[in-house]
Coordinates of C-alpha atoms in Angstrom, one line a residue:
M23 CA 0.0 0.0 0.0
I24 CA 1.3 3.5 -0.9
E25 CA 1.1 5.8 2.1
A26 CA 2.2 8.8 0.1
G27 CA 3.1 9.2 -3.5
G28 CA 2.8 11.4 -6.6
P29 CA 3.9 10.9 -10.2
L30 CA 6.6 12.5 -12.2
R31 CA 4.2 13.0 -15.0
Q32 CA 4.5 12.6 -18.8
P33 CA 5.1 15.7 -21.0
G34 CA 2.2 17.9 -21.9
P35 CA 1.5 21.5 -22.9
R36 CA 1.9 23.2 -19.5
G37 CA 5.2 24.2 -18.0
C38 CA 7.0 26.2 -15.4
L39 CA 9.6 28.2 -17.3
G40 CA 9.1 32.0 -17.3
T41 CA 10.5 32.3 -20.8
A42 CA 10.8 30.0 -23.9
A43 CA 14.6 30.4 -23.8
G44 CA 14.9 27.7 -21.3
L45 CA 13.0 25.0 -23.3
V46 CA 14.7 22.1 -25.0
V47 CA 13.5 18.8 -26.4
L48 CA 13.4 16.4 -23.5
A49 CA 13.4 12.7 -22.8
V50 CA 10.3 11.2 -21.1
I51 CA 10.6 10.5 -17.4
S52 CA 8.5 7.5 -16.4
P53 CA 5.9 8.2 -13.6
F54 CA 6.9 7.6 -10.0
A55 CA 3.8 5.5 -9.6
L56 CA 5.2 3.0 -12.1
V57 CA 8.4 2.8 -10.2
V58 CA 6.5 2.2 -7.0
H59 CA 4.4 -0.5 -8.6
R60 CA 7.5 -2.4 -9.8
W61 CA 9.2 -2.1 -6.5
H62 CA 6.0 -3.2 -4.7
C63 CA 6.3 -6.5 -6.6
W64 CA 9.7 -7.2 -5.1
R65 CA 9.7 -9.0 -1.8
R66 CA 11.2 -6.8 0.8
G67 CA 14.2 -8.2 2.8
N68 CA 16.6 -6.2 4.9
D69 CA 18.8 -5.1 2.0
I70 CA 19.0 -1.7 0.4
R71 CA 18.2 -1.9 -3.3
V72 CA 19.7 0.8 -5.6
E73 CA 19.0 1.0 -9.3
V74 CA 20.9 3.7 -11.4
T75 CA 20.3 4.2 -15.1
M76 CA 21.9 6.8 -17.4
T77 CA 20.6 8.1 -20.7
P78 CA 21.5 10.9 -23.1
W79 CA 20.0 14.3 -22.6
P80 CA 20.0 17.2 -25.1
A81 CA 23.1 19.3 -25.1
T82 CA 23.0 22.8 -23.7
R83 CA 25.2 25.6 -25.1
G84 CA 27.5 23.0 -26.7
V85 CA 27.9 21.0 -23.5
E86 CA 26.8 17.3 -23.6
R87 CA 24.6 16.3 -20.7
R88 CA 23.3 13.0 -19.2
R89 CA 20.2 12.1 -17.3
I90 CA 20.8 9.9 -14.2
D91 CA 17.8 8.2 -12.7
A92 CA 18.3 6.6 -9.3
V93 CA 15.7 4.6 -7.4
L94 CA 16.5 3.7 -3.8
D95 CA 14.5 1.1 -1.9
V96 CA 15.2 1.0 1.8
P97 CA 13.7 -1.1 4.6
L98 CA 11.9 1.2 7.1
T99 CA 14.1 -0.2 9.9
R100 CA 17.1 1.6 8.2
E101 CA 15.1 4.7 7.1
R102 CA 16.5 7.4 9.4
G103 CA 20.2 6.8 8.8
F104 CA 19.6 6.4 5.0
R105 CA 18.0 9.8 4.7
R106 CA 21.2 11.3 6.1
R107 CA 23.4 9.1 3.8
T108 CA 21.4 10.2 0.8
T109 CA 21.8 13.9 1.8
D110 CA 25.5 13.4 2.1
A111 CA 25.7 11.8 -1.3
V112 CA 23.8 14.8 -2.8
I113 CA 26.2 17.2 -1.1
R114 CA 29.2 15.2 -2.6
V115 CA 27.6 15.4 -6.0
A116 CA 27.2 19.1 -5.7
E117 CA 30.8 19.4 -4.5
D118 CA 32.0 17.4 -7.6
L119 CA 30.1 19.7 -9.9
R120 CA 30.7 23.0 -8.0
R121 CA 31.7 26.2 -9.6
P122 CA 32.8 29.2 -7.5
D123 CA 29.6 31.2 -8.2
D124 CA 27.0 28.4 -8.0
V125 CA 23.7 29.2 -6.2
Y126 CA 21.2 26.5 -5.3
T127 CA 17.5 26.9 -5.6
M128 CA 14.4 24.7 -4.9
I129 CA 10.9 24.6 -6.4
Y130 CA 7.9 22.7 -5.2
R131 CA 4.1 23.1 -5.0
L132 CA 1.7 21.5 -2.5
P133 CA -1.9 20.7 -3.5
A134 CA -3.4 23.6 -1.5
D135 CA -0.8 26.2 -2.7
E136 CA -2.0 29.0 -5.0
E137 CA 1.5 29.2 -6.5
A138 CA 4.8 27.3 -6.4
V139 CA 7.3 27.8 -3.7
T140 CA 10.5 29.1 -5.4
L141 CA 13.2 29.4 -2.8
P142 CA 16.8 30.6 -3.3
V143 CA 18.7 28.2 -1.0
G144 CA 22.0 30.0 -1.2
P145 CA 25.6 29.3 -2.4
Q146 CA 26.8 27.1 0.4
L147 CA 26.9 23.3 0.3
Q148 CA 25.8 23.2 3.9
E149 CA 22.6 25.2 3.0
L150 CA 21.8 22.8 0.2
G151 CA 22.3 19.8 2.5
E152 CA 20.1 21.3 5.2
R153 CA 17.3 22.0 2.7
F154 CA 17.5 18.7 1.0
Y155 CA 17.5 16.8 4.3
L156 CA 14.5 18.8 5.5
A157 CA 12.6 18.0 2.2
L158 CA 13.4 14.2 2.8
N159 CA 11.8 14.5 6.3
Q160 CA 8.8 16.8 5.9
G161 CA 5.5 15.0 5.9
P162 CA 3.7 17.5 3.6
V163 CA 6.4 17.0 0.9
A164 CA 6.0 13.2 1.0
G165 CA 5.1 12.0 -2.5
R166 CA 5.7 15.5 -4.0
T167 CA 8.3 16.4 -6.6
V168 CA 10.9 18.9 -5.5
V169 CA 13.1 20.4 -8.2
W170 CA 16.6 21.7 -7.4
L171 CA 18.3 24.0 -9.9
T172 CA 21.9 25.2 -9.7
L173 CA 22.2 28.6 -11.3
G174 CA 25.0 31.1 -11.7
R175 CA 25.0 34.0 -9.2
G176 CA 24.0 36.4 -11.9
T177 CA 20.8 34.5 -12.7
A178 CA 17.7 35.2 -10.6
L179 CA 15.3 32.3 -10.1
A180 CA 12.4 34.7 -10.9
E181 CA 13.9 35.1 -14.4
V182 CA 13.6 31.3 -14.9
V183 CA 10.3 30.3 -13.2
N184 CA 6.9 31.8 -13.1
P185 CA 5.5 30.6 -9.7
A186 CA 1.9 31.5 -10.6
I187 CA 1.7 28.8 -13.2
C188 CA 4.5 26.5 -12.2
D189 CA 3.7 23.0 -10.9
P190 CA 6.6 20.5 -10.8
E191 CA 4.0 17.7 -11.1
G192 CA 1.9 19.3 -13.9
D193 CA 1.9 18.5 -17.5
G194 CA 5.4 18.7 -19.0
E195 CA 7.1 18.7 -15.7
P196 CA 9.6 18.2 -14.2
E197 CA 11.1 17.8 -17.6
E198 CA 11.0 21.5 -18.5
L199 CA 12.6 22.6 -15.3
L200 CA 15.3 19.9 -15.5
G201 CA 16.1 21.0 -19.0
T202 CA 16.2 24.7 -18.5
T203 CA 19.3 26.0 -20.4
V204 CA 20.4 28.3 -17.6
A205 CA 20.8 25.5 -15.0
R206 CA 24.3 24.2 -14.6
W207 CA 22.9 21.0 -13.3
A208 CA 19.5 20.1 -12.0
M209 CA 17.8 17.4 -9.9
A210 CA 14.3 16.3 -9.1
S211 CA 13.7 14.4 -5.8
E212 CA 10.7 12.5 -4.5
W213 CA 10.1 10.0 -1.7
A214 CA 7.3 7.9 -0.3
R215 CA 6.8 5.1 2.2
V216 CA 5.5 2.0 0.3
G217 CA 4.5 -0.9 2.6
P218 CA 7.7 -1.9 4.4
S219 CA 9.9 0.3 2.3
L220 CA 11.1 3.9 1.9
I221 CA 11.5 4.7 -1.8
I222 CA 13.5 7.7 -2.9
R223 CA 13.8 8.7 -6.5
L224 CA 16.4 11.1 -7.7
I225 CA 16.7 12.4 -11.3
L226 CA 19.8 14.4 -12.2
V227 CA 20.7 16.2 -15.3
V228 CA 24.5 16.8 -15.3
P229 CA 27.4 17.4 -17.7
A230 CA 28.3 14.2 -19.5
S231 CA 31.9 14.5 -18.1
A232 CA 30.5 14.0 -14.6
E233 CA 28.3 11.0 -15.5
T234 CA 30.6 8.3 -14.0
A235 CA 31.5 10.1 -10.8
V236 CA 27.8 11.0 -10.1
G237 CA 26.7 7.5 -10.9
D238 CA 29.3 6.0 -8.6
R239 CA 28.2 8.3 -5.7
L240 CA 24.6 7.1 -6.1
R241 CA 25.5 3.4 -6.5
A242 CA 27.6 3.6 -3.3
L243 CA 24.3 4.1 -1.4
G244 CA 23.6 0.5 -1.8
A245 CA 26.8 -0.7 -0.1

């Protein structure tokens, strides 16, 4: 039984980007609900199960990119410590990809919200870690898609996202947000408790040169 969940939906006409400049042709991300269904068919033991897949993503400004999709299945008895381990892995990824003027941002929308929350997190890895860990533990965010964009210091989040129409779980999302051309790298995160498991899904769009390092960070969560 799914206690909390929400799909990463298929592409459609609606999107979050404030301007058409950020739009590229994107690969389809399969719904979180399908991931949950497949994992639900696997008999839960005490092991941590990690699946990482990598696929091409449209180049941006001449830079080749990759999509990395990680699904993490954790027994509830190991849930608390694993949330911290996942946060540490995300921080290490951000550190691997870091440029001196990086600024981290987060975007999400709860069902009762009139507009999306678009929050500048700040330039520090510690700030990113604190926000990410909070998102992995907040009940209202369970089953919701949170998008994390890394922008240059000279790019305001308001220039990229229109919060009045943005819904990271709406038609065409989170693909549009992940594919915005001004993001140096991007990530969508989602978690839910499914029966005896905690399932966390991470989707990252990163430069192709970082594909191996990022994939290794994520696979190590299963050790």
